[in-house]
mmCIF file of C-alpha atoms and ligand atoms in Angstrom:
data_model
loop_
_atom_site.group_PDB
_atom_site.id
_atom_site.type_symbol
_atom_site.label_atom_id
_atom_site.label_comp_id
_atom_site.label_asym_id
_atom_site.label_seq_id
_atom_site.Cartn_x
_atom_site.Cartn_y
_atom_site.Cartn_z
ATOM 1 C CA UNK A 64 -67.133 153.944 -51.236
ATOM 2 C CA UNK A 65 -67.160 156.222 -54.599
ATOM 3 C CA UNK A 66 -66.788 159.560 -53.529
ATOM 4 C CA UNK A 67 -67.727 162.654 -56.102
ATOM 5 C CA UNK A 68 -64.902 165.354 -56.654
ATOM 6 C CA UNK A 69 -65.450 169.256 -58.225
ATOM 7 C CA UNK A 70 -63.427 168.500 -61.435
ATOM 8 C CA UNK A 71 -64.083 171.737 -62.928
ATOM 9 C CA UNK A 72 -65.475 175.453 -62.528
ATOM 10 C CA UNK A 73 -66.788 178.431 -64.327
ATOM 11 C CA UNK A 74 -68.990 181.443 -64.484
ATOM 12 C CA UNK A 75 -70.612 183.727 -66.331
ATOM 13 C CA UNK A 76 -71.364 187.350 -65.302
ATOM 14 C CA UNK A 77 -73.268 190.157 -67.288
ATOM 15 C CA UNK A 78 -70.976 193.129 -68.800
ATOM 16 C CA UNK A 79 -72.776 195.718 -67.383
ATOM 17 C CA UNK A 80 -71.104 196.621 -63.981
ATOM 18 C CA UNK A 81 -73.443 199.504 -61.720
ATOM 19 C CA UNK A 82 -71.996 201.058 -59.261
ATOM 20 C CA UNK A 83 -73.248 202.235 -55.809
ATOM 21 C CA UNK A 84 -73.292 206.273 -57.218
ATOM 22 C CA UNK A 85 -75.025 204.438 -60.459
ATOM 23 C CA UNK A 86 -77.626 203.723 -57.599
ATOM 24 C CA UNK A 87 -77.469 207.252 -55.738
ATOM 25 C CA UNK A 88 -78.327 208.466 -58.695
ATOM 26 C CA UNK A 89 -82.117 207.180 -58.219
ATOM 27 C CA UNK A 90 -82.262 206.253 -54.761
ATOM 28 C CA UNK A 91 -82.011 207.846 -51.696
ATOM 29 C CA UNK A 92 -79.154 206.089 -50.821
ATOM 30 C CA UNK A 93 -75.077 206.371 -51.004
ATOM 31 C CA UNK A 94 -71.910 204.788 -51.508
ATOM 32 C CA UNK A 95 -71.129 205.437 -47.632
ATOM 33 C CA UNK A 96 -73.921 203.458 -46.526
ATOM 34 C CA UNK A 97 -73.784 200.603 -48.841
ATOM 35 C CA UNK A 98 -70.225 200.173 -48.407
ATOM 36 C CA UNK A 99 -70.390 200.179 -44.628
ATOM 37 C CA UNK A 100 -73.613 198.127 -44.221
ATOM 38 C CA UNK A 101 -72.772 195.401 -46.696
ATOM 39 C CA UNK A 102 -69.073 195.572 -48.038
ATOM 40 C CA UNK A 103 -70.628 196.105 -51.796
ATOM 41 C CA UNK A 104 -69.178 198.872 -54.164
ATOM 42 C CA UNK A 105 -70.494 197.228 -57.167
ATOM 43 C CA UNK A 106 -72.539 194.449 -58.607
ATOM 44 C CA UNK A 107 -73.154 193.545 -62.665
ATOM 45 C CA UNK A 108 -77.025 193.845 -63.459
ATOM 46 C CA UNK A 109 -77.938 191.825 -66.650
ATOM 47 C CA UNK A 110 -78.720 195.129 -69.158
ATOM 48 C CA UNK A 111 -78.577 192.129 -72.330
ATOM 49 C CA UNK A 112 -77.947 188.939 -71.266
ATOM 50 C CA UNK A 113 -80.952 186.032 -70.566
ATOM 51 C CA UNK A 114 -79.735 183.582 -67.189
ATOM 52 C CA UNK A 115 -79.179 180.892 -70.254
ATOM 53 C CA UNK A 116 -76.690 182.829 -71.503
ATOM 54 C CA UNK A 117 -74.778 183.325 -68.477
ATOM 55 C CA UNK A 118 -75.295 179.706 -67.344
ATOM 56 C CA UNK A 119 -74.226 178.448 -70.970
ATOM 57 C CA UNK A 120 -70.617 180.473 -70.705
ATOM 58 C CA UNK A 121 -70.324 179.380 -66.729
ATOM 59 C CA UNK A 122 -70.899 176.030 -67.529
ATOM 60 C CA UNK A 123 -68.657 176.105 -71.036
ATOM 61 C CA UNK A 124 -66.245 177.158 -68.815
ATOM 62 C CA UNK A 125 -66.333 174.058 -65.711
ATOM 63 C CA UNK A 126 -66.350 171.716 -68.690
ATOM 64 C CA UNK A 127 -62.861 173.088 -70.241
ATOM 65 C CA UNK A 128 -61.677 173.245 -67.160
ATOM 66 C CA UNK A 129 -62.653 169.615 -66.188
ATOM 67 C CA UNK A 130 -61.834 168.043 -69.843
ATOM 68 C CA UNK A 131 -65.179 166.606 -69.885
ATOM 69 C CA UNK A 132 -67.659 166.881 -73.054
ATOM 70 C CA UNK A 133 -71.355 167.336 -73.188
ATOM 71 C CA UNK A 134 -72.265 164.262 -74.101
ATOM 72 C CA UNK A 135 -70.519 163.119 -71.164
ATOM 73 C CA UNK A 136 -73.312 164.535 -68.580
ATOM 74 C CA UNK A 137 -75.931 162.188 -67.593
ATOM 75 C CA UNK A 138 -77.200 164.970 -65.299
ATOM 76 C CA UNK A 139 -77.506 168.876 -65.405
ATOM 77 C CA UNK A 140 -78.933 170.399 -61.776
ATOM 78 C CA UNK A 141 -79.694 173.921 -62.194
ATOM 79 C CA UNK A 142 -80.343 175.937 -59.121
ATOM 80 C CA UNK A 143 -82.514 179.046 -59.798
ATOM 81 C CA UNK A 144 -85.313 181.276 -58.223
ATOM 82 C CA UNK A 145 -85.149 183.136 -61.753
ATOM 83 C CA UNK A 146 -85.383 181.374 -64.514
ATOM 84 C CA UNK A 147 -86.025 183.053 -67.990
ATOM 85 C CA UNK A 148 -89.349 180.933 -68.368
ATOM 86 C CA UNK A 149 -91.180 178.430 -66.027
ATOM 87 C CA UNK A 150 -91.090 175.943 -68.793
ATOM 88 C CA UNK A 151 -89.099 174.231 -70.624
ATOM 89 C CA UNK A 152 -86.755 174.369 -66.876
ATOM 90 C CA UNK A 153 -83.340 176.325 -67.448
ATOM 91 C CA UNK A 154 -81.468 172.919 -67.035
ATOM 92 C CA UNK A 155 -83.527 171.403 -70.252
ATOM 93 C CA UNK A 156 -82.745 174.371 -72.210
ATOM 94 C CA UNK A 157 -78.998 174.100 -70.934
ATOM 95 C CA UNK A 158 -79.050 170.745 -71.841
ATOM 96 C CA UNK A 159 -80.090 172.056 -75.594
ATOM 97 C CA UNK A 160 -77.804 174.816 -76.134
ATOM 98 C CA UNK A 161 -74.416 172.343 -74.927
ATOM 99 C CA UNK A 162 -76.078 169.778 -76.636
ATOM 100 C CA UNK A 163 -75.750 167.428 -73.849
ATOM 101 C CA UNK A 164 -78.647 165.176 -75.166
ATOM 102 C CA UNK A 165 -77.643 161.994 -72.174
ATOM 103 C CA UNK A 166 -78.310 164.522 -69.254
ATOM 104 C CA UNK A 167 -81.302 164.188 -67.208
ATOM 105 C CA UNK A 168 -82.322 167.260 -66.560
ATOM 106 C CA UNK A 169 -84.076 169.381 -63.352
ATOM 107 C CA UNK A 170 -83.619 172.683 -61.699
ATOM 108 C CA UNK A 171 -83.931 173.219 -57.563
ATOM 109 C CA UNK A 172 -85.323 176.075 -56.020
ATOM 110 C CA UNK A 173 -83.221 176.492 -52.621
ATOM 111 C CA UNK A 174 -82.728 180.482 -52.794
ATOM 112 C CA UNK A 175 -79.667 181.608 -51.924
ATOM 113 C CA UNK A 176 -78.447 177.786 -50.615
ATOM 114 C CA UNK A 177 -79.348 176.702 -54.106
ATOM 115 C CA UNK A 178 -76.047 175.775 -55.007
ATOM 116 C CA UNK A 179 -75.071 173.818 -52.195
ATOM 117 C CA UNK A 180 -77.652 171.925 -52.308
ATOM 118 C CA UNK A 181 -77.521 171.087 -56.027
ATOM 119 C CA UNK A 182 -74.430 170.042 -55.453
ATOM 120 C CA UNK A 183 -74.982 167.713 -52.410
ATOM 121 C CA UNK A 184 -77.886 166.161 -54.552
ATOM 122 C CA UNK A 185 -75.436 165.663 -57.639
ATOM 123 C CA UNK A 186 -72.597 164.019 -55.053
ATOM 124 C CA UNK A 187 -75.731 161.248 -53.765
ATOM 125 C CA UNK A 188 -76.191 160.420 -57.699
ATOM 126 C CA UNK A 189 -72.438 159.949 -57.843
ATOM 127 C CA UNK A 190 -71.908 158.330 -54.577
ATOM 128 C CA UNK A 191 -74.724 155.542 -54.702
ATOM 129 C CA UNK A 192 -73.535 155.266 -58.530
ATOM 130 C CA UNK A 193 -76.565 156.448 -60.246
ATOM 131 C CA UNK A 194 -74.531 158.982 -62.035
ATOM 132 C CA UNK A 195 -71.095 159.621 -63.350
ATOM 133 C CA UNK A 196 -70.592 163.277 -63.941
ATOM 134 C CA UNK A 197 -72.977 166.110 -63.209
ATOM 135 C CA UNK A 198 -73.412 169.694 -64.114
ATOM 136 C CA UNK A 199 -74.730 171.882 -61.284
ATOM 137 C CA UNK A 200 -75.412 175.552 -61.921
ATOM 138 C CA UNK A 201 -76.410 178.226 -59.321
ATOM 139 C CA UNK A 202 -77.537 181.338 -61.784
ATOM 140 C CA UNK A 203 -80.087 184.518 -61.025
ATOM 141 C CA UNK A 204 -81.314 187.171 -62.675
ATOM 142 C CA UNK A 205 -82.204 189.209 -59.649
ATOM 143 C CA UNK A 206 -82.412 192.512 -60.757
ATOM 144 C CA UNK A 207 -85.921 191.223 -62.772
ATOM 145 C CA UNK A 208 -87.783 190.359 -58.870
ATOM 146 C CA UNK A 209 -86.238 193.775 -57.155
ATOM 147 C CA UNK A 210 -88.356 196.530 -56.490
ATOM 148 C CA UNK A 211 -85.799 199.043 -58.123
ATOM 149 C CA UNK A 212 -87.797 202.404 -55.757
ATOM 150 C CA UNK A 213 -87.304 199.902 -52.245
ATOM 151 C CA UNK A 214 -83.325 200.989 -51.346
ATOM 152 C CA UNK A 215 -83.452 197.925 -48.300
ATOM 153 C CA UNK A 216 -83.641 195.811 -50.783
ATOM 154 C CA UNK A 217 -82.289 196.312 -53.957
ATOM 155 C CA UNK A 218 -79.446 197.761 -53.345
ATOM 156 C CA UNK A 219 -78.044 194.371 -52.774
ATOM 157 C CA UNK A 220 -78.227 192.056 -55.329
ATOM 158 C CA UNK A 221 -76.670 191.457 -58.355
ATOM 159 C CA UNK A 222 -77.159 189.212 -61.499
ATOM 160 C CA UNK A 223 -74.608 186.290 -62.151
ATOM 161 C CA UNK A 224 -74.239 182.235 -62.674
ATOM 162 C CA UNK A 225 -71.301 180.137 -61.743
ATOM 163 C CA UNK A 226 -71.141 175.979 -62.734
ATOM 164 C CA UNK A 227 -69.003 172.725 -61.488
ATOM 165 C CA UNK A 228 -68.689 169.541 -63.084
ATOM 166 C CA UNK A 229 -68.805 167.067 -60.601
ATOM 167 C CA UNK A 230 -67.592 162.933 -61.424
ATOM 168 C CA UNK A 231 -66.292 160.484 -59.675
ATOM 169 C CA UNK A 232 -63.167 160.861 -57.628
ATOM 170 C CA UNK A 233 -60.002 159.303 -58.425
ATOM 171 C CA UNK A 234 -58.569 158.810 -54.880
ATOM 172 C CA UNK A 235 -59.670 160.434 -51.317
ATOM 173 C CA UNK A 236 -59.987 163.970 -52.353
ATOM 174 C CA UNK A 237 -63.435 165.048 -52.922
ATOM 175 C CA UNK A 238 -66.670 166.179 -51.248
ATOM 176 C CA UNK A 239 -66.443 164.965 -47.888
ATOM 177 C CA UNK A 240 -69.847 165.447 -46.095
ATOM 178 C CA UNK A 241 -73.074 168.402 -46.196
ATOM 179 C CA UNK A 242 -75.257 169.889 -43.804
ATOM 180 C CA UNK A 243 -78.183 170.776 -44.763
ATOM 181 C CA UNK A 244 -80.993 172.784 -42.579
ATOM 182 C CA UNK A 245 -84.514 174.011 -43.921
ATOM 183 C CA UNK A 246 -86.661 176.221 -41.549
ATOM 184 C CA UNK A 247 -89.920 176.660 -43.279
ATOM 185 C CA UNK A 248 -91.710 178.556 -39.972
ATOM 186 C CA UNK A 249 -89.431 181.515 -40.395
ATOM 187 C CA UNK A 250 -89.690 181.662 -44.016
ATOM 188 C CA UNK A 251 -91.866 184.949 -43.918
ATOM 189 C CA UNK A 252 -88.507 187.079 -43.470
ATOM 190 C CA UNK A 253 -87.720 186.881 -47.219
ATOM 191 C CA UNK A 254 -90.528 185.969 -49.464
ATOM 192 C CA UNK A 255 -91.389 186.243 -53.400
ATOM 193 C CA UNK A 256 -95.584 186.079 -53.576
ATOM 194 C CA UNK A 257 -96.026 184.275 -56.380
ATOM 195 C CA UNK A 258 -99.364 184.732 -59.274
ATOM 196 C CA UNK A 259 -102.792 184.228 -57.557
ATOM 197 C CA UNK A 260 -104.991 181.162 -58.760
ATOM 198 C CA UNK A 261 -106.702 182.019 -61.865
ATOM 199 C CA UNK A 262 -109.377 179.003 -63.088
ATOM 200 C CA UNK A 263 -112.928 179.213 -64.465
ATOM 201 C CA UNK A 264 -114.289 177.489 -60.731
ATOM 202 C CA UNK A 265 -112.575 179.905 -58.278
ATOM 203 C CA UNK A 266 -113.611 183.219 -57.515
ATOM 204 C CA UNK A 267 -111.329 185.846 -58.749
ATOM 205 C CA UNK A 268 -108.506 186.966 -56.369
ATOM 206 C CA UNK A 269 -106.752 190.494 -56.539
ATOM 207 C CA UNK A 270 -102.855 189.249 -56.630
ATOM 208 C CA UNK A 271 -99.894 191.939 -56.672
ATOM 209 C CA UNK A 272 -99.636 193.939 -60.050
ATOM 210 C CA UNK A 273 -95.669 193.032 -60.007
ATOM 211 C CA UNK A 274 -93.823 190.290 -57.676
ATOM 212 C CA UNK A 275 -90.883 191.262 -55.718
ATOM 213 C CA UNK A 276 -88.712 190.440 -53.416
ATOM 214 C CA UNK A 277 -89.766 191.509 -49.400
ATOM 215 C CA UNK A 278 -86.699 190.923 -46.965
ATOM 216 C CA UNK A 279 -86.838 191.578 -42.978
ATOM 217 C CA UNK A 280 -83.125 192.295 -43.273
ATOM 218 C CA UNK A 281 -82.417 192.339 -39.753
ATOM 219 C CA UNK A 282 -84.374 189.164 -39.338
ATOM 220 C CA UNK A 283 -81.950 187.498 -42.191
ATOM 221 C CA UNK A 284 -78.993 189.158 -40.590
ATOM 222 C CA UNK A 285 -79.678 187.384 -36.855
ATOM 223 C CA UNK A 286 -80.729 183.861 -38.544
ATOM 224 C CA UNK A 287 -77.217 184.224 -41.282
ATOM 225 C CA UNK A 288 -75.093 184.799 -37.984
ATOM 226 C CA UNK A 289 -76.185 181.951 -35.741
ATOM 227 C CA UNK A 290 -77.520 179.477 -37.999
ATOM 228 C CA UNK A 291 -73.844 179.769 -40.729
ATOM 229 C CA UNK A 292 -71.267 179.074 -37.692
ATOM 230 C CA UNK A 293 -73.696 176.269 -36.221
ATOM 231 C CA UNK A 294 -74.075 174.627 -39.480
ATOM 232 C CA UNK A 295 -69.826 175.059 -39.908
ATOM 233 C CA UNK A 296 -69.238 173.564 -36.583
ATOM 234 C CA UNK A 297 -71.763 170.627 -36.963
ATOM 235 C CA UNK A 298 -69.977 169.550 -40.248
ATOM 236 C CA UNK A 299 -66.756 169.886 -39.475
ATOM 237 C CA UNK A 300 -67.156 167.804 -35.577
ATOM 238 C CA UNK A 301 -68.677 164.796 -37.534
ATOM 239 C CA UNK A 302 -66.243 165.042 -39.489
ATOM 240 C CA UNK A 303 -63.321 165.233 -37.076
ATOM 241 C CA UNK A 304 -62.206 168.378 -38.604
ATOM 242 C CA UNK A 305 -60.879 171.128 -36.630
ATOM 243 C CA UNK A 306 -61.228 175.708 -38.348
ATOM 244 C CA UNK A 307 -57.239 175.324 -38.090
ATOM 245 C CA UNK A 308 -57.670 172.223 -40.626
ATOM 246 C CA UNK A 309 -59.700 174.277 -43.224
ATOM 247 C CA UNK A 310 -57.852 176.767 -45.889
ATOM 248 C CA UNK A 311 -60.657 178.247 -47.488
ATOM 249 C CA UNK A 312 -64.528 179.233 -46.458
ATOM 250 C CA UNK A 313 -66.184 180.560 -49.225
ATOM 251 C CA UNK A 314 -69.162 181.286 -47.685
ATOM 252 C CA UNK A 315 -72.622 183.210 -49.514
ATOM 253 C CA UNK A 316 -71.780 186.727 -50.326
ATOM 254 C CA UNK A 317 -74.733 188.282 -48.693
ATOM 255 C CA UNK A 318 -73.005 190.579 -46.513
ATOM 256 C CA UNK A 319 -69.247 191.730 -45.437
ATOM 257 C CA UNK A 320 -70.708 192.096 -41.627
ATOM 258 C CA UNK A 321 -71.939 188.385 -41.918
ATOM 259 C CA UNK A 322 -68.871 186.902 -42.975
ATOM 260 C CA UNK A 323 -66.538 188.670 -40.138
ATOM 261 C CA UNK A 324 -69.505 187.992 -37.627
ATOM 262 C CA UNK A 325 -69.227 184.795 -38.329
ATOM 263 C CA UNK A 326 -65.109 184.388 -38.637
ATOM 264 C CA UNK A 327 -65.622 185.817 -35.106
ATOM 265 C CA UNK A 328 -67.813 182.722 -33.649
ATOM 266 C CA UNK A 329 -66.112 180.282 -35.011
ATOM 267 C CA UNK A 330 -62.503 182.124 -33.924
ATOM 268 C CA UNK A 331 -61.450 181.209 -37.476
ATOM 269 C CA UNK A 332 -58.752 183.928 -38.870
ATOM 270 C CA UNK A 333 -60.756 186.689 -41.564
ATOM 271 C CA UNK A 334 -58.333 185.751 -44.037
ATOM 272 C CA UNK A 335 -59.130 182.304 -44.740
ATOM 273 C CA UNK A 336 -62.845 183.835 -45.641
ATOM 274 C CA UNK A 337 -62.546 184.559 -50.063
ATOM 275 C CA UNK A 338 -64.791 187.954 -50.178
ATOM 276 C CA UNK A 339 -65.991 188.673 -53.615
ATOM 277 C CA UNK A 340 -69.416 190.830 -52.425
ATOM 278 C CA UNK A 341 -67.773 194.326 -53.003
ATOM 279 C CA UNK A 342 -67.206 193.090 -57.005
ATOM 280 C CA UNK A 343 -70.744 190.952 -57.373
ATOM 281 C CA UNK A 344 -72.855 191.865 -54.814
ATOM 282 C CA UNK A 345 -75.522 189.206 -53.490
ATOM 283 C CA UNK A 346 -76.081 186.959 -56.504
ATOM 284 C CA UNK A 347 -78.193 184.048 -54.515
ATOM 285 C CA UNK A 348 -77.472 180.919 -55.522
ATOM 286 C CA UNK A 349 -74.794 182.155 -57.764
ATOM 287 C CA UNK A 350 -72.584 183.880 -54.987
ATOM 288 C CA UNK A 351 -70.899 180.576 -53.316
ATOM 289 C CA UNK A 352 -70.290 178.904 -57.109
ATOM 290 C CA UNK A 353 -68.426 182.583 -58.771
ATOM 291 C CA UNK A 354 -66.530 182.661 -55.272
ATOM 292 C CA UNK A 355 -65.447 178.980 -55.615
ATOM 293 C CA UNK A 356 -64.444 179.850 -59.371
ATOM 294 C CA UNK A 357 -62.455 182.769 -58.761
ATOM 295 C CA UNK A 358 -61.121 181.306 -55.752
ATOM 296 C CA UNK A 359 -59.642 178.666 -58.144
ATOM 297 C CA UNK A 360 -58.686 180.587 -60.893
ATOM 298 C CA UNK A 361 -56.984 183.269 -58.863
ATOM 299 C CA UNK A 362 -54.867 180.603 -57.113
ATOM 300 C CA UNK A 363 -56.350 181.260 -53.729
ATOM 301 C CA UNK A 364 -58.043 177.614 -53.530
ATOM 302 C CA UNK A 365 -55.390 175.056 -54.360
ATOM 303 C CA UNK A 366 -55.770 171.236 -55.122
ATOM 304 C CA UNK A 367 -55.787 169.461 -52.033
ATOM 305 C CA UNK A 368 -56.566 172.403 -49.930
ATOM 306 C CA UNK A 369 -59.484 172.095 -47.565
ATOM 307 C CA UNK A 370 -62.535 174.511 -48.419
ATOM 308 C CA UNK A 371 -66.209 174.885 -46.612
ATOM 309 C CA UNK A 372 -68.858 176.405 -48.814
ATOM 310 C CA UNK A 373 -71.883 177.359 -47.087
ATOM 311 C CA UNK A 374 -74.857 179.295 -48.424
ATOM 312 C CA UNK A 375 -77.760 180.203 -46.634
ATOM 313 C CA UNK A 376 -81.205 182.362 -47.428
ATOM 314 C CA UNK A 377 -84.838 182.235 -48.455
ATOM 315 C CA UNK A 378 -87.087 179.196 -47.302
ATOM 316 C CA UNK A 379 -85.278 179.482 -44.689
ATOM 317 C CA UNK A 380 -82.614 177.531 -45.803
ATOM 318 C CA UNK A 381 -79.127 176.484 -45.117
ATOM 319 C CA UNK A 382 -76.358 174.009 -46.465
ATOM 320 C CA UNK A 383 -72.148 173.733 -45.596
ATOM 321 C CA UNK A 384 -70.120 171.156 -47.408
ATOM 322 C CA UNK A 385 -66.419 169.997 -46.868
ATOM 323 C CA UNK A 386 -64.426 169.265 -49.864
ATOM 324 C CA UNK A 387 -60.913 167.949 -50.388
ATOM 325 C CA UNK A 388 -59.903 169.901 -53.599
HETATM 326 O O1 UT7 B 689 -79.228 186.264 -49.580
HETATM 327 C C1 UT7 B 689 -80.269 186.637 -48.747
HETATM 328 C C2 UT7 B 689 -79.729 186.946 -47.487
HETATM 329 N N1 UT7 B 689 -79.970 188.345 -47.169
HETATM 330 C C3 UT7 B 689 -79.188 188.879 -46.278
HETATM 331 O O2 UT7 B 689 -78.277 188.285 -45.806
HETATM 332 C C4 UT7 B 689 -79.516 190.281 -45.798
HETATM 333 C C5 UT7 B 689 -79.212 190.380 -44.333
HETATM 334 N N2 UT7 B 689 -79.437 191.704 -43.828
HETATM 335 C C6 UT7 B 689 -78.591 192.740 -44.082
HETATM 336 O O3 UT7 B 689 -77.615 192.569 -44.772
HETATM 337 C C7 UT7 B 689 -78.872 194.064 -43.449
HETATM 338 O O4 UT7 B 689 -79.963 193.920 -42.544
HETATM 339 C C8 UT7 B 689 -79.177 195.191 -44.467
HETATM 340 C C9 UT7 B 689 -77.925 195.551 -45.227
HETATM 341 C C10 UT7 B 689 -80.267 194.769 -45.426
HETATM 342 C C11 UT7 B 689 -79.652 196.450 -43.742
HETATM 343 O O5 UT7 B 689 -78.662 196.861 -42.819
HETATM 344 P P1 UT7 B 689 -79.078 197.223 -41.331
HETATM 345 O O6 UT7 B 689 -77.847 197.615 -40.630
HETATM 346 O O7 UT7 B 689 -79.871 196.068 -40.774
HETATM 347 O O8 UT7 B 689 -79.968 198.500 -41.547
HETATM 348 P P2 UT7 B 689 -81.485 198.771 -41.090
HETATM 349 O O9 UT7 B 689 -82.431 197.966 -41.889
HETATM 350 O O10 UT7 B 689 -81.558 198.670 -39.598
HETATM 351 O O11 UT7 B 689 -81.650 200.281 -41.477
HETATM 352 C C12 UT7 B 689 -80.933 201.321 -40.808
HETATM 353 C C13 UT7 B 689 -81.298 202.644 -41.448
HETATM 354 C C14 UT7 B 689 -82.805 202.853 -41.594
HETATM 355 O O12 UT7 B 689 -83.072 204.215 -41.370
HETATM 356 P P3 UT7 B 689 -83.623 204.735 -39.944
HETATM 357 O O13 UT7 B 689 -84.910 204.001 -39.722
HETATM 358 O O14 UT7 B 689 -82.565 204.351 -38.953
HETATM 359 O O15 UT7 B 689 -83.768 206.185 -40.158
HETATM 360 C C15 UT7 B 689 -83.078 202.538 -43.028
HETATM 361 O O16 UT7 B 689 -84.212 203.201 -43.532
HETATM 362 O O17 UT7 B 689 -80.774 202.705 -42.762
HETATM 363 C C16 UT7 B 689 -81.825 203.051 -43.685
HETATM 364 N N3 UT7 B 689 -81.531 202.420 -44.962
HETATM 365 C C17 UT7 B 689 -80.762 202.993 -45.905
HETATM 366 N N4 UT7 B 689 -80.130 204.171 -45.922
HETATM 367 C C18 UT7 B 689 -79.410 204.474 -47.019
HETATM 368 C C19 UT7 B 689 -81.934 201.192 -45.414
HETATM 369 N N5 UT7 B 689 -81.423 200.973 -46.631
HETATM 370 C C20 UT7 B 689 -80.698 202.076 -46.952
HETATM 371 C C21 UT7 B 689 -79.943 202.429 -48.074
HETATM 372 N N6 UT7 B 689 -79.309 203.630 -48.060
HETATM 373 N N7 UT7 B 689 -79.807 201.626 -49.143
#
């Protein structure tokens, strides 16, 4: 069977950092709270940069990294609630600026499981041999769909991309199976309303003046802790894996609380969890992509470690994958 393998990461993160007293300073909120209720101190908020721009350096960056050029790609998955324009889709424009003119190009729209399940899409290309090396992307520009006066909300989210090339693997290491959940019935609990129908033969409708974000946060909080460890467990039984056998989660950075809640129920050690939040903040479908990056660049992830990366948000949606490094 050809398996697909992560031959390369990157990411790309705008230079201006804000911190929680940046936020303080026009919210009625502190650096105590956000620190104890989420684990964030800061997050980078793009004050110059378009999501093409970060997405170009992330994915500049996987391709180094994995030796392979742009004409290489035959397929460029962007995953993105945000992207600068509805049309042309940020992977088409991607595919301009690298110049990667044999990519077929798409983006997803999973939220904050984006990535995961870009990349679980790119591995089926590569595994029934429909494709030979992919670029997937998982880049937001949040801070442009917060409601910067609402302090449950944005306070935290942050603006950031992160890429993998993904090709063909070698030998056994690789992607080694995905879980993927949707639950469309609960998908009220974070919502973006979208513009109202506007055509000559429908009667006008009043829409909102400006589309944001609306989170239950307590709602997310209960779903992230049971539905994360379930989704873990599932992948790793059918997979005869045991928590001992795994060196790395890397798991969304929504929330410090969700990530030890759910080291807890699956009575895996905190330390195996990479933590990035209190840097980034919650960059959707960025977050599990810059973890994975850092996580390799910092020497944390090694080849032939064991990682799970699991995201999990809006839709509802969910997705865990085990990978071989
Ligand atoms: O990627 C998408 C996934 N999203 C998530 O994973 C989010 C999941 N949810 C959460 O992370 C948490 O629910 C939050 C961090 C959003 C909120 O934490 P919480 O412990 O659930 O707080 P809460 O909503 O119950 O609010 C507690 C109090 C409230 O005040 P009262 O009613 O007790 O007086 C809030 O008004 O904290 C207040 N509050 C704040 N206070 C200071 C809410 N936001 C803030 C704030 N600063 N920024």
């Amino acid at each position: 069977m050809i398996r697909a393998k992560i031959l390369g990461t990157g990411r790309g993160l705008p230079e201006r950092v804000v911190t929680n007293d940046d936020l303080a300073e026009f919210l009625d909120t502190s650096d105590t709270w956000i620190r104890e209720r989420t684990g964030i101190c800061q997050r980078r908020i793009a004050a110059k940069e378009t999501l093409l721009e970060l997405c170009e350096e992330a994915a500049r960056q996987a391709m180094d990294q994995s030796g392979v050029e742009a004409g290489e790609l035959d397929m460029i998955i962007a995953a993105t609630l945000t992207a600068d324009h509805p049309l042309p889709n940020l992977s088409s424009s991607l595919q301009r600026v690298l110049g990667a003119d044999n990519a077929v190009c798409f983006d997803l729209s999973a939220a904050c499981s984006g990535f995961i399940f870009a990349l679980t899409t790119a591995q089926m290309y590569i595994q029934s041999g429909h494709a030979k090396k992919v670029l997937v992307l998982g880049g937001e520009i949040l801070s442009k769909i917060m409601d910067w006066t609402d302090r449950s909300t944005c306070i935290l989210f942050g603006d950031g991309a992160g890429a993998a090339v993904v090709g063909v693997s070698e030998n056994e290491q690789g992607i080694l199976a995905a879980d993927l959940g949707s639950n469309g019935k609960k998908g009220s609990v974070l919502s973006l309303p979208g513009r109202p129908v506007e055509n000559p033969f429908r009667p006008a409708e009043k829409g909102p003046e400006k589309c944001y974000v609306h989170m239950e946060g307590q709602e997310v909080f209960k779903f992230a802790v049971s539905q994360v460890p379930a989704s873990i467990r599932k992948l790793l039984e059918e997979s005869g894996k045991s928590i001992a056998d795994v060196d790395c989660f890397v798991l969304h950075q929504a929330n410090l609380r969700i990530i030890r809640s759910a080291a807890k129920r699956l009575k895996a050690p905190e330390e195996k969890f990479f933590i990035n939040m209190e840097r980034y903040g919650n960059t959707s479908a960025a977050s599990v992509p810059i973890a994975l990056d850092e996580g390799i660049r910092s020497g944390r992830i090694k080849k032939g470690d064991l990682i799970v990366l699991s995201g999990f948000g809006g839709g509802l949606t969910w997705g865990s994958m085990l990978v071989q490094m």
